[in-house]
Short mmCIF file of C-alpha atoms in Angstrom, two decimals:
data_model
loop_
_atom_site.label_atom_id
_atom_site.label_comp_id
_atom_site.label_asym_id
_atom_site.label_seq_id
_atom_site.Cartn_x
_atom_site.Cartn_y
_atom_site.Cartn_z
CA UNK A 1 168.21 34.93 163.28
CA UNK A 2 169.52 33.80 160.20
CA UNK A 3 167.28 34.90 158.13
CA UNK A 4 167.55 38.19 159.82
CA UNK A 5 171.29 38.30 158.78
CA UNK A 6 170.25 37.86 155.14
CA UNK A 7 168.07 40.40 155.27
CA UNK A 8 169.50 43.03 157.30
CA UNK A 9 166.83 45.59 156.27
CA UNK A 10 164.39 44.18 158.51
CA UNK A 11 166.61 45.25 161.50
CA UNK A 12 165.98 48.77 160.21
CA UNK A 13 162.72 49.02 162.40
CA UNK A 14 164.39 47.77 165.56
CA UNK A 15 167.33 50.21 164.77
CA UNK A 16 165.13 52.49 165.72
CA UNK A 17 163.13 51.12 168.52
CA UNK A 18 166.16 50.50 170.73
CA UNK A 19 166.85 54.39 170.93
CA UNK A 20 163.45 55.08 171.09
CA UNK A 21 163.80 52.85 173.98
CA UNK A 22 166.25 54.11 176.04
CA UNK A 23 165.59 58.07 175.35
CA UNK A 24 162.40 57.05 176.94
CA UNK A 25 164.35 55.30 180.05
CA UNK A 26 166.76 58.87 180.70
CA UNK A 27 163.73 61.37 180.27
CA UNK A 28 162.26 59.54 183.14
CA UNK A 29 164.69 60.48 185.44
CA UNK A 30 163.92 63.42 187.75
CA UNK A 31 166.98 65.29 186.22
CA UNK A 32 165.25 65.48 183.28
CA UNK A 33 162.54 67.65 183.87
CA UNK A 34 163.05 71.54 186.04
CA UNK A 35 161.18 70.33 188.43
CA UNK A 36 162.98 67.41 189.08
CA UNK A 37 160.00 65.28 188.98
CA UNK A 38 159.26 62.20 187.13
CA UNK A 39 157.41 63.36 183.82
CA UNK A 40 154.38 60.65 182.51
CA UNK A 41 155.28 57.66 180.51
CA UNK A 42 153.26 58.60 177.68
CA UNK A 43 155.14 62.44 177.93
CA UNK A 44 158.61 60.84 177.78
CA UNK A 45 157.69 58.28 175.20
CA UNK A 46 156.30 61.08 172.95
CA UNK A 47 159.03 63.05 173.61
CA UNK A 48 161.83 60.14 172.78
CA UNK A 49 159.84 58.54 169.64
CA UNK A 50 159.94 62.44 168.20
CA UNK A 51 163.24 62.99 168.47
CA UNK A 52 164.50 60.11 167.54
CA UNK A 53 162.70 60.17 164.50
CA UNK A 54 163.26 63.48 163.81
CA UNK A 55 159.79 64.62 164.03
CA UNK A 56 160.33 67.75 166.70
CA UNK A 57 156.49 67.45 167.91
CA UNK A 58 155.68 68.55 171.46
CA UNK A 59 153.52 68.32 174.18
CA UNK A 60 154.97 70.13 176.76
CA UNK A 61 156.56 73.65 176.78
CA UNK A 62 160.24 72.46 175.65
CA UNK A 63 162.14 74.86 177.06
CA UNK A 64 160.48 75.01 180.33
CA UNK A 65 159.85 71.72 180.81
CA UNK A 66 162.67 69.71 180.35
CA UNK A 67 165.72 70.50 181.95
CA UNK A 68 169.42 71.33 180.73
CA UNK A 69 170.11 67.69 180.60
CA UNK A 70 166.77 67.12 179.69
CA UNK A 71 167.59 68.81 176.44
CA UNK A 72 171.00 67.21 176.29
CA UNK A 73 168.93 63.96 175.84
CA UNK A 74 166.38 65.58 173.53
CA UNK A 75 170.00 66.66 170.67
CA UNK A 76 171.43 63.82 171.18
CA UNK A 77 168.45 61.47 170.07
CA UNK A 78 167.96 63.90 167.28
CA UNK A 79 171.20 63.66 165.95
CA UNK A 80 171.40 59.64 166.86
CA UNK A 81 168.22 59.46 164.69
CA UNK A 82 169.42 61.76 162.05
CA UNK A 83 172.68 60.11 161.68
CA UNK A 84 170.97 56.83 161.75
CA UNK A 85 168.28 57.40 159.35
CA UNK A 86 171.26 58.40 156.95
CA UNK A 87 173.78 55.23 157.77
CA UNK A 88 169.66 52.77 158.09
CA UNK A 89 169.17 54.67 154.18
CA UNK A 90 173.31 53.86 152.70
CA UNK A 91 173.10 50.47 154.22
CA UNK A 92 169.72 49.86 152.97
CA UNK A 93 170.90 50.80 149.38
CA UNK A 94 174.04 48.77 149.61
CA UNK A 95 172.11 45.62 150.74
CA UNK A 96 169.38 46.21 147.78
CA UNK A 97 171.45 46.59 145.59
CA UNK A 98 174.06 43.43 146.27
CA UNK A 99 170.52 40.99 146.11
CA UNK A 100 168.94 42.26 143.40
CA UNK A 101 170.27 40.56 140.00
CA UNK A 102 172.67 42.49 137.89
CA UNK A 103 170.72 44.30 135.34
CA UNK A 104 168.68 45.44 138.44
CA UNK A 105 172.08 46.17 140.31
CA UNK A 106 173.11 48.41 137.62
CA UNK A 107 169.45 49.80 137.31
CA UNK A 108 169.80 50.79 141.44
CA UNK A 109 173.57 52.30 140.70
CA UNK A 110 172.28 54.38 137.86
CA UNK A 111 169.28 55.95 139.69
CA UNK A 112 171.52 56.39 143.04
CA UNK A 113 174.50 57.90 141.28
CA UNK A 114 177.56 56.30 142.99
CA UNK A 115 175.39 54.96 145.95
CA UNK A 116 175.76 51.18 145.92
CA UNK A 117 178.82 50.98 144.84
CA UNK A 118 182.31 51.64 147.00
CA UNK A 119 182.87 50.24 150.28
CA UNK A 120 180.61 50.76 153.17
CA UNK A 121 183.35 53.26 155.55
CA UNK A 122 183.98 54.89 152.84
CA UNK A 123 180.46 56.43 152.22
CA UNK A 124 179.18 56.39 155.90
CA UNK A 125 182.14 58.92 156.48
CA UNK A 126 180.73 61.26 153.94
CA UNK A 127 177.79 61.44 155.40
CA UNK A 128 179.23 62.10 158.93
CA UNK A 129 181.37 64.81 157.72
CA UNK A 130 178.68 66.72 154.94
CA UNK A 131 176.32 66.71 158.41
CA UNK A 132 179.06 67.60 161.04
CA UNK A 133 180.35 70.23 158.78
CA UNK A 134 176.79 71.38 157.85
CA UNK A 135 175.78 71.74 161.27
CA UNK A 136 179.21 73.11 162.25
CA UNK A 137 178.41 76.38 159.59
CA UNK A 138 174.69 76.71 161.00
CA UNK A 139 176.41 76.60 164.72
CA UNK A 140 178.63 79.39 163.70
CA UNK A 141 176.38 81.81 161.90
CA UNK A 142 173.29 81.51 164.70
CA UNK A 143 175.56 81.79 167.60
CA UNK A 144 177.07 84.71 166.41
CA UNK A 145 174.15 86.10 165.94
CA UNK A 146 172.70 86.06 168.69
CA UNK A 147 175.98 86.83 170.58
CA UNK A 148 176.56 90.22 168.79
CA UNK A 149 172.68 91.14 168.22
CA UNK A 150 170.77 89.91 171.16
CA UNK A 151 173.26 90.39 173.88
CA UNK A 152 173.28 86.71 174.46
CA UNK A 153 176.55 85.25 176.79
CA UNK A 154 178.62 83.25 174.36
CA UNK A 155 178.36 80.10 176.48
CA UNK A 156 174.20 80.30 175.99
CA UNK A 157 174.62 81.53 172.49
CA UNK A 158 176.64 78.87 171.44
CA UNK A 159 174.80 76.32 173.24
CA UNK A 160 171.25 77.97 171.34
CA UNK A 161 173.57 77.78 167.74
CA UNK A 162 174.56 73.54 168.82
CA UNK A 163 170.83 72.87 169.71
CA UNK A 164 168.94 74.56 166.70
CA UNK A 165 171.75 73.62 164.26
CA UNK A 166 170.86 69.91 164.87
CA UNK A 167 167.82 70.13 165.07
CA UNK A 168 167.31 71.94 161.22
CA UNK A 169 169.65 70.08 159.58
CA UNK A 170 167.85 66.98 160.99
CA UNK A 171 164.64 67.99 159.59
CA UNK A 172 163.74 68.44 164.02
CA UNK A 173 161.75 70.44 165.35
CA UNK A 174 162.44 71.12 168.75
CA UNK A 175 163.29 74.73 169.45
CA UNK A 176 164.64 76.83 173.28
CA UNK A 177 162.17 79.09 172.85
CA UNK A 178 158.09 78.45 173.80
CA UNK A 179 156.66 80.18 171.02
CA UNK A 180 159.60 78.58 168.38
CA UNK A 181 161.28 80.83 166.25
CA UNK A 182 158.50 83.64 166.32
CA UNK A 183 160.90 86.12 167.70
CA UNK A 184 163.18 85.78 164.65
CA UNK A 185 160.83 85.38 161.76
CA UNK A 186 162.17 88.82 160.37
CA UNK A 187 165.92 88.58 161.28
CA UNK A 188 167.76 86.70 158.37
CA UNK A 189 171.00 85.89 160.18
CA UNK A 190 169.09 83.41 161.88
CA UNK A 191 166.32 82.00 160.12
CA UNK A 192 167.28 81.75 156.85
CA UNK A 193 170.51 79.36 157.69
CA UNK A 194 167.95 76.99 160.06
CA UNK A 195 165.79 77.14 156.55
CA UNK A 196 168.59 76.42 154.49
CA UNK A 197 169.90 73.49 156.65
CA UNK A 198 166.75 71.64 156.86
CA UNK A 199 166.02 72.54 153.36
CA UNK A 200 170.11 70.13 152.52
CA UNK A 201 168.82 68.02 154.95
CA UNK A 202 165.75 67.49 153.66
CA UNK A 203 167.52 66.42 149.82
CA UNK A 204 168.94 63.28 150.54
CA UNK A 205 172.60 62.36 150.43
CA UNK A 206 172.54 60.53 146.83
CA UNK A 207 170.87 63.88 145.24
CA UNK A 208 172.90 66.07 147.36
CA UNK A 209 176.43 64.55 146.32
CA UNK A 210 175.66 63.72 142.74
CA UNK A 211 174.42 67.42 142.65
CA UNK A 212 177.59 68.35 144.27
CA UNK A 213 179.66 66.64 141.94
CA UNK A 214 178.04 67.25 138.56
CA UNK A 215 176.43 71.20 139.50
CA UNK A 216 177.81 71.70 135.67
CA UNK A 217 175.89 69.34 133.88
CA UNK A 218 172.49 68.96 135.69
CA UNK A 219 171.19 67.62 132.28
CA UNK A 220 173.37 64.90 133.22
CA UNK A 221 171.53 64.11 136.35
CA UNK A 222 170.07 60.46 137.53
CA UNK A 223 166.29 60.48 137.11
CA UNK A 224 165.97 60.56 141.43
CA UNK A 225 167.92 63.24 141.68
CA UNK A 226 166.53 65.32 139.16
CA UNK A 227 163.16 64.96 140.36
CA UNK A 228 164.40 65.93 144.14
CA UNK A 229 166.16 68.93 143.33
CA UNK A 230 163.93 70.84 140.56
CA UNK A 231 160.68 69.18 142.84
CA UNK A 232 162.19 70.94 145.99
CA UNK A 233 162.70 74.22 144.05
CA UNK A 234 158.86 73.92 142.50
CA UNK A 235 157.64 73.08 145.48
CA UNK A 236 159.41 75.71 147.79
CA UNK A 237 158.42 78.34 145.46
CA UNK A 238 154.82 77.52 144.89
CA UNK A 239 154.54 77.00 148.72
CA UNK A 240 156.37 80.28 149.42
CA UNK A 241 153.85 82.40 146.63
CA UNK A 242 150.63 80.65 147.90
CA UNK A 243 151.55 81.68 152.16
CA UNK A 244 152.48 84.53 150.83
CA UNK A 245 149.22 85.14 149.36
CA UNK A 246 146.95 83.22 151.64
CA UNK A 247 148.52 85.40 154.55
CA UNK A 248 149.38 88.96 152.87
CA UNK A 249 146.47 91.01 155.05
CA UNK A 250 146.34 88.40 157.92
CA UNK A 251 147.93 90.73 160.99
CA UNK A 252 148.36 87.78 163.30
CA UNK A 253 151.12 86.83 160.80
CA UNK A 254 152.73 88.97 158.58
CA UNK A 255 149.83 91.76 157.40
CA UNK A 256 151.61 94.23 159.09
CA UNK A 257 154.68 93.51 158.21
CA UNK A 258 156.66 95.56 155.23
CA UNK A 259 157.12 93.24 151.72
CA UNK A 260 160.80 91.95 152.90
CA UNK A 261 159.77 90.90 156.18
CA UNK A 262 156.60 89.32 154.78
CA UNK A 263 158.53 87.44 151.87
CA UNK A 264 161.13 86.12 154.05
CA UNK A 265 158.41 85.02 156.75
CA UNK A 266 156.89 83.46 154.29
CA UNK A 267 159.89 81.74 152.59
CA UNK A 268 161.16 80.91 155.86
CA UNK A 269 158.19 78.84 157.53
CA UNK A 270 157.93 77.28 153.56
CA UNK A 271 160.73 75.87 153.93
CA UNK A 272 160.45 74.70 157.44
CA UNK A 273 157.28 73.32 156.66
CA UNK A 274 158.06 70.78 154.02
CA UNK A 275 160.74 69.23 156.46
CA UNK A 276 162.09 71.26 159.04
CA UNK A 277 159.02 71.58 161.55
CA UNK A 278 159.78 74.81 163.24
CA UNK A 279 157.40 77.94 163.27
CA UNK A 280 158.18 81.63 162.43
CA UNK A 281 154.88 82.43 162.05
CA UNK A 282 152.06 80.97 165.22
CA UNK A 283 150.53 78.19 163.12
CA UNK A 284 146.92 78.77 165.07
CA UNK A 285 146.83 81.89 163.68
CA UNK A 286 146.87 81.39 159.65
CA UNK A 287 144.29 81.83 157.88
CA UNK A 288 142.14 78.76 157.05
CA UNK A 289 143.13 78.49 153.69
CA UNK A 290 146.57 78.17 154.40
CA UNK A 291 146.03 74.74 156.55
CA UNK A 292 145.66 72.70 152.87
CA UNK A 293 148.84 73.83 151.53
CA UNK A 294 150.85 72.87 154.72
CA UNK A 295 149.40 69.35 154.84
CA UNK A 296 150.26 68.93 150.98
CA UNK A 297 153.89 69.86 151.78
CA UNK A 298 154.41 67.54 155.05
CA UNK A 299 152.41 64.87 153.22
CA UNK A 300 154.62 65.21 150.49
CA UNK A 301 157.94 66.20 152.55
CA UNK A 302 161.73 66.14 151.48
CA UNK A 303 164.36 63.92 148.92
CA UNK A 304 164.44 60.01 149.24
CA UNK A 305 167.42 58.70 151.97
CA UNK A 306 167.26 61.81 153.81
CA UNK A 307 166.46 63.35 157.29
CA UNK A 308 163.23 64.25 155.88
CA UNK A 309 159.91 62.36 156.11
CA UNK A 310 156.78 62.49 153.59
CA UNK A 311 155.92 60.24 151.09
CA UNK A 312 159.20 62.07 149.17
CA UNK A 313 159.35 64.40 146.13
CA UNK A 314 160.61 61.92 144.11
CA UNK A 315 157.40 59.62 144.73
CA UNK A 316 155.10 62.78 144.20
CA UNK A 317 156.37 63.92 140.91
CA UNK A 318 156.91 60.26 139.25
CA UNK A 319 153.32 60.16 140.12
CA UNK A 320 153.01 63.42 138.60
CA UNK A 321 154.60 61.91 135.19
CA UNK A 322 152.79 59.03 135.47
CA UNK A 323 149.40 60.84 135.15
CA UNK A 324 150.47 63.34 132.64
CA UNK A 325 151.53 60.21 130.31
CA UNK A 326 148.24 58.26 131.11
CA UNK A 327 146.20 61.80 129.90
CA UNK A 328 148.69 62.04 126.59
CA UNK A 329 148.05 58.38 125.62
CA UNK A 330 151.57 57.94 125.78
CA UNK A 331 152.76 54.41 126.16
CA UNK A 332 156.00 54.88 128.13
CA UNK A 333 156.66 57.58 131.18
CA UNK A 334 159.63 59.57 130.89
CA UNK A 335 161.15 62.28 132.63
CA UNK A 336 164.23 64.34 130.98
CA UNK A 337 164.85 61.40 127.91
CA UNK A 338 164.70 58.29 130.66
CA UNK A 339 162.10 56.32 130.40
CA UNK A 340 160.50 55.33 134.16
CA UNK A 341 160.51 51.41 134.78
CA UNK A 342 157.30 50.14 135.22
CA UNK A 343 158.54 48.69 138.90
CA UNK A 344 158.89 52.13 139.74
CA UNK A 345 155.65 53.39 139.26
CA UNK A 346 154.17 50.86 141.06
CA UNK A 347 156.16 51.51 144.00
CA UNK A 348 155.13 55.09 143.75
CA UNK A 349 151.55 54.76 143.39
CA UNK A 350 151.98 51.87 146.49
CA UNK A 351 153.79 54.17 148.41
CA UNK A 352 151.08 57.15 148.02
CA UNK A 353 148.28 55.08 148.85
CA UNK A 354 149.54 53.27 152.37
CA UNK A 355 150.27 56.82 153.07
CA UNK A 356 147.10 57.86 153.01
CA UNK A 357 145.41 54.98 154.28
CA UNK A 358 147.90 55.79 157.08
CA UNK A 359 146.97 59.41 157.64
CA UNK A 360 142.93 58.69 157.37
CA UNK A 361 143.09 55.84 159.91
CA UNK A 362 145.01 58.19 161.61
CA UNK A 363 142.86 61.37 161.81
CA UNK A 364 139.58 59.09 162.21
CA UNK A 365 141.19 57.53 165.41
CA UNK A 366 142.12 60.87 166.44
CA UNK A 367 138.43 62.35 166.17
CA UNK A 368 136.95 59.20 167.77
CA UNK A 369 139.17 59.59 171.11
CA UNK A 370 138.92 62.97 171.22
CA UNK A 371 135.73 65.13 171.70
CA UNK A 372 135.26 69.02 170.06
CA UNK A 373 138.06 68.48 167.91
CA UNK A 374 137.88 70.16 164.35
CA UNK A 375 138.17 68.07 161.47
CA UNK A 376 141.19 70.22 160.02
CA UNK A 377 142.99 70.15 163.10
CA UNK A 378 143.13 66.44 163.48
CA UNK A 379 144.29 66.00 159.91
CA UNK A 380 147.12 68.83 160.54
CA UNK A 381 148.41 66.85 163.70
CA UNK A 382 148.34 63.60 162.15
CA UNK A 383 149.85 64.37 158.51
CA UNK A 384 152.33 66.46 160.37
CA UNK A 385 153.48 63.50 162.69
CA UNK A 386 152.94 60.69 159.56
CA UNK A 387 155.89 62.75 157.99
CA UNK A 388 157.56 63.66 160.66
CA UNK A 389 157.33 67.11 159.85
CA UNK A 390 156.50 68.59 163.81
CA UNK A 391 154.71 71.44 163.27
CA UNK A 392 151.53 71.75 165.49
CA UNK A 393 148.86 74.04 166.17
CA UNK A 394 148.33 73.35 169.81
CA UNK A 395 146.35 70.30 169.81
CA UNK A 396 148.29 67.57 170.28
CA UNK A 397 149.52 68.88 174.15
CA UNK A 398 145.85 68.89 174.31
CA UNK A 399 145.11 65.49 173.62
CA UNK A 400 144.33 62.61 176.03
CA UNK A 401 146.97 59.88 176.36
CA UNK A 402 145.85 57.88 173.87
CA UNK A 403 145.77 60.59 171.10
CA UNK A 404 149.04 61.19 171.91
CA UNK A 405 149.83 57.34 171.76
CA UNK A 406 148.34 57.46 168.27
CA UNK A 407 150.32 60.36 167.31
CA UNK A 408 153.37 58.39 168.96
CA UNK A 409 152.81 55.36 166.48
CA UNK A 410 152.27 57.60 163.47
CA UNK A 411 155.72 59.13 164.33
CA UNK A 412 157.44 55.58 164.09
CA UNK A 413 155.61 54.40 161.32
CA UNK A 414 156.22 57.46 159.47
CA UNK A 415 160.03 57.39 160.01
CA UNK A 416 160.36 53.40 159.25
CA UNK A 417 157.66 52.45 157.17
CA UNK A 418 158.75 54.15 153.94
CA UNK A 419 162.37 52.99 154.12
CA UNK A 420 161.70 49.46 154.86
CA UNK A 421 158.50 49.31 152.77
CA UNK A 422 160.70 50.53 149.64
CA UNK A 423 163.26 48.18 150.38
CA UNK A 424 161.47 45.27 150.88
CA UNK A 425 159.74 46.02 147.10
CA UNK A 426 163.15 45.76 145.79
CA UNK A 427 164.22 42.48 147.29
CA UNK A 428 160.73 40.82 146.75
CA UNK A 429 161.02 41.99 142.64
CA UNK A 430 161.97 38.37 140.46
CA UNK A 431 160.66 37.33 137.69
CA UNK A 432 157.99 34.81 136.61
CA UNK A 433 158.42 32.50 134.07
CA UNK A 434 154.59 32.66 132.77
CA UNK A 435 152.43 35.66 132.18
CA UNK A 436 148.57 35.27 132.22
CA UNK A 437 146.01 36.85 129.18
CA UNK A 438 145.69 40.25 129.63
CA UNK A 439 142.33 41.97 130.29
CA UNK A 440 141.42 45.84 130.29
CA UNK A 441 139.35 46.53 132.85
CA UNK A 442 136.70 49.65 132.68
CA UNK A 443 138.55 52.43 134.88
CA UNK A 444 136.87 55.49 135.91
#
């Protein structure tokens, strides 16, 4: 126990588990489901483990399945998770950077902007109100929406606006409706601010303040946050062109739609993609060649100590720097006049490659329990649970229990392992006292 108490970050996974836990416990209940019937262990489990984390994966018909308190449970595990992931991420930072020594210390306080320093109530109630208010604004805008355009009662709109307001800003996934957001993927007033909130979601708090505070001087910027923001734009843009391409003449998705409706369809389930897990568009229905580019963005997902999952933007694009240094012969990495600590890059390239160890075990397990199942489609469904992204192309209500077990783990590891993996890095970094000869071996 003591030990524990020194190291607080290893409570992070347990943090986690408890909720997990007892979500699992209250969508057992018969008042849980319509038809007031006990659902499967494995069903509420799944269900429990993706909201909590955030992921927003299903295997039942949300909407129809689970009841009105049902989905009470189902928001209010998404936002415990979101808000915990958040406080598990501040805390994490805090605790990193009071062990590490001090020229580390200020190394950590540099890259995190004014994360690490400050007292601990006074940062956890930033992040409560920038999500409360966040979510508040998305409330407000969808509700009305629906309210004055769809003839919805204002008790069931603004119930609709709570529920998919959480769930974007959390980087969820769950949705009211059985075919998700299909029936708005041309009406702005309500897609683009459920885009929009998982895409701030998806940034991370010490990018999204420090960005906040210094939006004159980006040039100014902390290395982290620099790669987050301009690595969200770049990716969000090249993701929106390619769909856009990839599905221009497909008329299951947006062929016959006019060029506005097709380029904010295509924006729209970008965005979502990366992070937010919701469809506009019915995923079964894109065209093969848009299946790669999805898995690239979840794989790669959102900002660092966010809502988001993925091995992070920040990871992807150091590693980016890293190679384009390695092909120049250059002896340091840098990215805007920093140069990248050597520590880093090893965490990055670490990072990357449990990841996909992760998602390969994952998708091989998948195919071996299940028979008939396409290649592609396992590796969707897996690197959309790994980072907790949700999306889903029908398979994994399809899957026996023990896919869906598999999926279930994924989901957890996906959510924890990056946090406490990166931390853990930190706190095991010291410094030897000898250094061996140096060899160069052949590479390549």
């Amino acid at each position: 126990m003591r030990r524990l108490l020194r190291n607080p970050v290893r409570l992070v996974p347990l943090g986690f588990l408890v909720p997990i836990l007892l979500g699992t416990a209250l969508l057992m209940a018969r008042w849980a489901t319509v038809q007031h019937q006990r659902p499967p262990l494995v069903t509420a489990l799944f269900t429990a483990t993706s909201a909590v984390s955030v992921t927003g994966m299903a295997i039942t018909d949300t909407p129809n399945y689970w009841s009105g308190w049902g989905l009470l449970v189902i928001t209010l595990l998404t936002q415990l998770g979101g808000l915990g992931i958040l406080t598990a991420a501040a805390l994490v930072i805090l605790v990193v950077s009071r062990q590490l020594g001090l020229r580390n210390r200020l190394l950590v306080q540099a890259e995190t902007a004014e994360i690490g320093v400050g007292d601990v109530a006074r940062l956890l109630r930033r992040i409560a109100v920038t999500v409360f208010a966040c979510e508040a604004v998305i409330t407000a805008l969808v509700a009305g929406r629906l309210f004055w355009a769809y003839d919805y009662a204002p008790g069931r709109a603004l119930w609709s606006g709570v529920f998919h307001a959480v769930q974007a800003f959390n980087n969820g996934g769950f949705a009211l409706y059985s075919d998700g957001l299909l029936a708005f993927d041309r009406d702005p007033w309500v897609s683009l601010p459920l885009a929009f909130g998982a895409i701030v979601g998806g940034l991370g708090f010490p990018a999204l303040f420090e960005a906040f505070r210094e939006w004159r001087g980006p040039a100014g910027w902390a290395v982290a946050t620099k790669l987050t923001i301009w690595g969200s734009a770049a990716l969000l843009l090249l993701g929106f062109l390619g769909l856009l391409a990839s599905e221009w003449t497909n008329v299951s998705t947006i062929g016959s739609y006019d060029v506005g409706g097709k380029a904010l369809a295509s924006f729209t389930q970008i965005a979502l993609s990366r992070t937010g897990g919701f469809s506009v568009l019915n995923i079964a229905d894109l065209q093969e060649e848009s299946y790669p580019l999805l898995i690239v963005l979840m794989f790669i997902g959102g900002g660092s100590a966010s809502t988001a999952g993925g091995i992070k933007v920040s990871t992807f694009f150091l590693l980016a720097f890293t190679i384009w240094a390695e092909l120049r012969g250059e002896p340091d990495v840098t990215v805007g006049h920093r140069r990248v600590a050597t520590a880093s890059q090893r965490q990055a390239v670490t990072v990357a490659l449990l990841s996909v160890a992760l998602v390969t075990a994952g998708t091989m397990l998948l195919l071996l329990l299940t028979e008939g199942v396409r290649f592609v489609a396992a590796l969707f469904e897996v690197t959309s649970a790994f980072s907790t992204t949700g999306l889903t192309i029908g398979l994994a209500g399809e899957l026996p229990a023990s896919g869906q077990l598999v999926l279930t783990v994924l989901m957890f590891i996906g959510r924890v392992g990056p946090l406490t993996l990166g931390s853990a890095i930190a706190l095991n970094t010291r410094r030897r006292l000898y250094r061996y000869p140096q060899e160069q071996p052949i590479v390549g």
